[in-house]
Amino acid sequence: MKILGIETSCDETAAAVVEDGARILSNQIASQVEIHARYGGVVPEVASRQHILSIIPIIKQAMAEAGVSWSELSGIAVTVGPGLAGSLLVGVNAAKAIALAHGLPVIGVNHLEGHIYANWLDGQSIDFPVVCLIVSGGHSDLVLMRGHGDYVVLGRTRDDAAGEAFDKAARILELGYPGGPAIEQAARGGVATIQLPRAWLKGSSDFSFSGVKTALLRLVEAEKVSSVADGAASFQEAVVDVLVTKTLTLAKERRVRQILLAGGVAANELLRKRLVENSPVPVLVPKPVFCTDNAAMIAACGYYRLKSGKTNGLDLDVVPSLKLV
Ligand code: KG4
Ligand code: ZN
């Protein structure tokens, strides 16, 4: 089964064709990062206008790269939320128009579920139950997954998401946008010598990252940060320490077979390395290009929904504050 995936929840216009939920036939992304960089973050109105310009060319490129015709597709999977309403609308309406024109089923996909399904791409084999750590610009969730579409959210952030914290720390250190890759890059030249607090929230699998960010700000204001590189390395160390410790604790408690990493922050090398090195069970990590927003993960998730008969009608609408469960 070949599925066309469409993703427009934030600032990437993406389309991909994936076969049987794993084999990538094409993966196209039109990034708006340079457009938003001058504002230091995503401007929703600018993002939706840019999606309108990019969506048709990107879908055409994905179909051409895959070398498939509309009649060879089994369905169109599209992100319905969570995300920016105006951005989501562009993808959902494109998907519905194509579905209507070619008599194909449309499958609404939760963006967070899509991030998890990036782990199915390229044929990695998954053994349930698993614990998923989803760390993106808007979410830091620890989820127990017992089967396809079967989730229990066991922990989430009480304030900033991990990616949001990286973005804010980068702003404090004047490293620019997007913050995660900038912090990671700067940290390579530094040492984690600055003591920053960790919010362990004992007895809970929740996260909190606003304290570590404020602590960094206070130290920068007091000129107590030896160098930008050391500040970046220390911040990255503090965030990764909490993410890894809490994920491993939950994995042991729940006796899961694997740990899955997902979301933009999963592209972080230190996070990937620490989890892999310290986990008693196998850790699956998507390739960095499938950690950040892409449409292949949406197509992969759409395949499993279609297989279980969960398609939508042409009344499908966006749900900007959609939850995983
Ligand atoms: O999943 P994603 O592409 O979009 C959302 O759904 O939010 O995640 C974007 C977030 C941003 O906050 C970005 O700074 C962070 O992921 N990020 C990283 C890295 N690459 C992206 N954070 C840490 N290290 C990275 N290498
Ligand atoms: Zn995302």
GROMACS .gro file of N, CA and C in nm, residues 147-217:
model
  213
  147GLY      N    1   0.047  -0.110   2.166
  147GLY     CA    2   0.017  -0.165   2.034
  147GLY      C    3  -0.012  -0.046   1.942
  148HIS      N    4  -0.044  -0.075   1.815
  148HIS     CA    5  -0.072   0.036   1.722
  148HIS      C    6  -0.193   0.116   1.772
  149GLY      N    7  -0.174   0.247   1.787
  149GLY     CA    8  -0.284   0.335   1.828
  149GLY      C    9  -0.324   0.321   1.975
  150ASP      N   10  -0.247   0.247   2.054
  150ASP     CA   11  -0.282   0.223   2.195
  150ASP      C   12  -0.180   0.294   2.284
  151TYR      N   13  -0.219   0.410   2.336
  151TYR     CA   14  -0.124   0.494   2.411
  151TYR      C   15  -0.174   0.524   2.551
  152VAL      N   16  -0.079   0.530   2.647
  152VAL     CA   17  -0.108   0.584   2.780
  152VAL      C   18  -0.002   0.691   2.805
  153VAL      N   19  -0.047   0.816   2.823
  153VAL     CA   20   0.049   0.924   2.851
  153VAL      C   21   0.083   0.919   3.000
  154LEU      N   22   0.210   0.895   3.033
  154LEU     CA   23   0.251   0.879   3.172
  154LEU      C   24   0.322   1.003   3.227
  155GLY      N   25   0.370   1.087   3.138
  155GLY     CA   26   0.437   1.208   3.183
  155GLY      C   27   0.434   1.314   3.074
  156ARG      N   28   0.428   1.439   3.117
  156ARG     CA   29   0.434   1.548   3.020
  156ARG      C   30   0.495   1.670   3.087
  157THR      N   31   0.531   1.771   3.008
  157THR     CA   32   0.593   1.888   3.070
  157THR      C   33   0.487   1.972   3.140
  158ARG      N   34   0.529   2.028   3.251
  158ARG     CA   35   0.436   2.115   3.326
  158ARG      C   36   0.452   2.260   3.283
  159ASP      N   37   0.556   2.290   3.205
  159ASP     CA   38   0.573   2.429   3.158
  159ASP      C   39   0.632   2.427   3.016
  160ASP      N   40   0.760   2.456   3.001
  160ASP     CA   41   0.820   2.459   2.866
  160ASP      C   42   0.843   2.318   2.813
  161ALA      N   43   0.826   2.300   2.682
  161ALA     CA   44   0.866   2.174   2.619
  161ALA      C   45   1.018   2.177   2.603
  162ALA      N   46   1.079   2.058   2.584
  162ALA     CA   47   1.225   2.050   2.574
  162ALA      C   48   1.278   2.137   2.459
  163GLY      N   49   1.212   2.128   2.343
  163GLY     CA   50   1.256   2.206   2.227
  163GLY      C   51   1.240   2.356   2.251
  164GLU      N   52   1.130   2.390   2.316
  164GLU     CA   53   1.104   2.531   2.350
  164GLU      C   54   1.215   2.581   2.443
  165ALA      N   55   1.255   2.498   2.539
  165ALA     CA   56   1.362   2.535   2.632
  165ALA      C   57   1.494   2.557   2.556
  166PHE      N   58   1.524   2.466   2.461
  166PHE     CA   59   1.644   2.483   2.378
  166PHE      C   60   1.636   2.616   2.302
  167ASP      N   61   1.518   2.645   2.245
  167ASP     CA   62   1.502   2.769   2.167
  167ASP      C   63   1.521   2.893   2.254
  168LYS      N   64   1.465   2.888   2.379
  168LYS     CA   65   1.477   3.004   2.469
  168LYS      C   66   1.621   3.020   2.518
  169ALA      N   67   1.687   2.908   2.547
  169ALA     CA   68   1.827   2.914   2.593
  169ALA      C   69   1.916   2.972   2.483
  170ALA      N   70   1.886   2.935   2.358
  170ALA     CA   71   1.965   2.986   2.245
  170ALA      C   72   1.948   3.138   2.234
  171ARG      N   73   1.825   3.184   2.261
  171ARG     CA   74   1.800   3.329   2.257
  171ARG      C   75   1.880   3.399   2.367
  172ILE      N   76   1.881   3.338   2.488
  172ILE     CA   77   1.955   3.395   2.601
  172ILE      C   78   2.104   3.403   2.568
  173LEU      N   79   2.155   3.301   2.499
  173LEU     CA   80   2.299   3.297   2.465
  173LEU      C   81   2.328   3.365   2.331
  174GLU      N   82   2.222   3.425   2.273
  174GLU     CA   83   2.232   3.496   2.144
  174GLU      C   84   2.288   3.406   2.035
  175LEU      N   85   2.232   3.284   2.030
  175LEU     CA   86   2.278   3.188   1.928
  175LEU      C   87   2.183   3.179   1.809
  176GLY      N   88   2.073   3.252   1.815
  176GLY     CA   89   1.984   3.255   1.699
  176GLY      C   90   1.881   3.144   1.698
  177TYR      N   91   1.811   3.131   1.585
  177TYR     CA   92   1.697   3.041   1.571
  177TYR      C   93   1.721   2.950   1.449
  178PRO      N   94   1.682   2.823   1.449
  178PRO     CA   95   1.622   2.750   1.561
  178PRO      C   96   1.726   2.710   1.664
  179GLY      N   97   1.684   2.712   1.790
  179GLY     CA   98   1.777   2.704   1.901
  179GLY      C   99   1.843   2.569   1.923
  180GLY      N  100   1.768   2.461   1.905
  180GLY     CA  101   1.822   2.328   1.935
  180GLY      C  102   1.952   2.299   1.861
  181PRO      N  103   1.950   2.305   1.727
  181PRO     CA  104   2.073   2.279   1.652
  181PRO      C  105   2.183   2.380   1.686
  182ALA      N  106   2.146   2.506   1.715
  182ALA     CA  107   2.245   2.609   1.748
  182ALA      C  108   2.313   2.578   1.881
  183ILE      N  109   2.235   2.534   1.982
  183ILE     CA  110   2.293   2.498   2.112
  183ILE      C  111   2.385   2.377   2.094
  184GLU      N  112   2.337   2.279   2.019
  184GLU     CA  113   2.416   2.157   1.999
  184GLU      C  114   2.551   2.190   1.934
  185GLN      N  115   2.546   2.274   1.833
  185GLN     CA  116   2.667   2.315   1.760
  185GLN      C  117   2.763   2.390   1.852
  186ALA      N  118   2.710   2.488   1.928
  186ALA     CA  119   2.795   2.568   2.018
  186ALA      C  120   2.854   2.481   2.128
  187ALA      N  121   2.774   2.382   2.176
  187ALA     CA  122   2.818   2.297   2.288
  187ALA      C  123   2.940   2.213   2.250
  188ARG      N  124   2.957   2.188   2.120
  188ARG     CA  125   3.071   2.105   2.075
  188ARG      C  126   3.204   2.169   2.114
  189GLY      N  127   3.205   2.303   2.123
  189GLY     CA  128   3.330   2.372   2.157
  189GLY      C  129   3.340   2.405   2.305
  190GLY      N  130   3.247   2.353   2.388
  190GLY     CA  131   3.248   2.391   2.529
  190GLY      C  132   3.250   2.270   2.622
  191VAL      N  133   3.255   2.301   2.752
  191VAL     CA  134   3.253   2.196   2.856
  191VAL      C  135   3.139   2.230   2.953
  192ALA      N  136   3.068   2.125   2.999
  192ALA     CA  137   2.952   2.147   3.087
  192ALA      C  138   2.997   2.171   3.231
  193THR      N  139   3.058   2.286   3.254
  193THR     CA  140   3.115   2.314   3.387
  193THR      C  141   3.022   2.399   3.474
  194ILE      N  142   2.917   2.457   3.412
  194ILE     CA  143   2.830   2.547   3.489
  194ILE      C  144   2.718   2.465   3.554
  195GLN      N  145   2.703   2.482   3.686
  195GLN     CA  146   2.600   2.408   3.759
  195GLN      C  147   2.463   2.466   3.730
  196LEU      N  148   2.375   2.387   3.670
  196LEU     CA  149   2.238   2.431   3.644
  196LEU      C  150   2.142   2.332   3.711
  197PRO      N  151   2.027   2.382   3.760
  197PRO     CA  152   1.936   2.293   3.835
  197PRO      C  153   1.861   2.195   3.744
  198ARG      N  154   1.826   2.081   3.801
  198ARG     CA  155   1.742   1.981   3.733
  198ARG      C  156   1.612   1.969   3.813
  199ALA      N  157   1.498   1.973   3.746
  199ALA     CA  158   1.370   1.955   3.816
  199ALA      C  159   1.335   1.807   3.810
  200TRP      N  160   1.362   1.734   3.920
  200TRP     CA  161   1.337   1.589   3.916
  200TRP      C  162   1.190   1.555   3.941
  201LEU      N  163   1.117   1.642   4.009
  201LEU     CA  164   0.974   1.621   4.039
  201LEU      C  165   0.953   1.477   4.088
  202LYS      N  166   1.012   1.448   4.200
  202LYS     CA  167   1.017   1.309   4.254
  202LYS      C  168   0.881   1.240   4.255
  203GLY      N  169   0.879   1.115   4.213
  203GLY     CA  170   0.756   1.037   4.214
  203GLY      C  171   0.668   1.062   4.094
  204SER      N  172   0.713   1.152   4.005
  204SER     CA  173   0.632   1.183   3.886
  204SER      C  174   0.718   1.165   3.760
  205SER      N  175   0.652   1.131   3.650
  205SER     CA  176   0.724   1.122   3.522
  205SER      C  177   0.710   1.251   3.442
  206ASP      N  178   0.655   1.356   3.506
  206ASP     CA  179   0.643   1.486   3.438
  206ASP      C  180   0.779   1.555   3.428
  207PHE      N  181   0.784   1.653   3.338
  207PHE     CA  182   0.905   1.733   3.322
  207PHE      C  183   0.875   1.879   3.357
  208SER      N  184   0.982   1.955   3.384
  208SER     CA  185   0.972   2.100   3.397
  208SER      C  186   1.105   2.158   3.352
  209PHE      N  187   1.101   2.246   3.253
  209PHE     CA  188   1.226   2.302   3.200
  209PHE      C  189   1.234   2.454   3.215
  210SER      N  190   1.133   2.516   3.280
  210SER     CA  191   1.140   2.662   3.289
  210SER      C  192   1.246   2.705   3.390
  211GLY      N  193   1.269   2.624   3.495
  211GLY     CA  194   1.367   2.660   3.599
  211GLY      C  195   1.510   2.664   3.547
  212VAL      N  196   1.546   2.565   3.467
  212VAL     CA  197   1.683   2.559   3.416
  212VAL      C  198   1.709   2.675   3.319
  213LYS      N  199   1.606   2.710   3.244
  213LYS     CA  200   1.619   2.823   3.151
  213LYS      C  201   1.636   2.955   3.228
  214THR      N  202   1.555   2.975   3.334
  214THR     CA  203   1.565   3.097   3.414
  214THR      C  204   1.700   3.103   3.485
  215ALA      N  205   1.748   2.988   3.534
  215ALA     CA  206   1.879   2.984   3.601
  215ALA      C  207   1.989   3.029   3.505
  216LEU      N  208   1.980   2.982   3.379
  216LEU     CA  209   2.080   3.022   3.279
  216LEU      C  210   2.073   3.173   3.255
  217LEU      N  211   1.950   3.225   3.245
  217LEU     CA  212   1.931   3.369   3.221
  217LEU      C  213   1.995   3.451   3.334
   0.00000   0.00000   0.00000
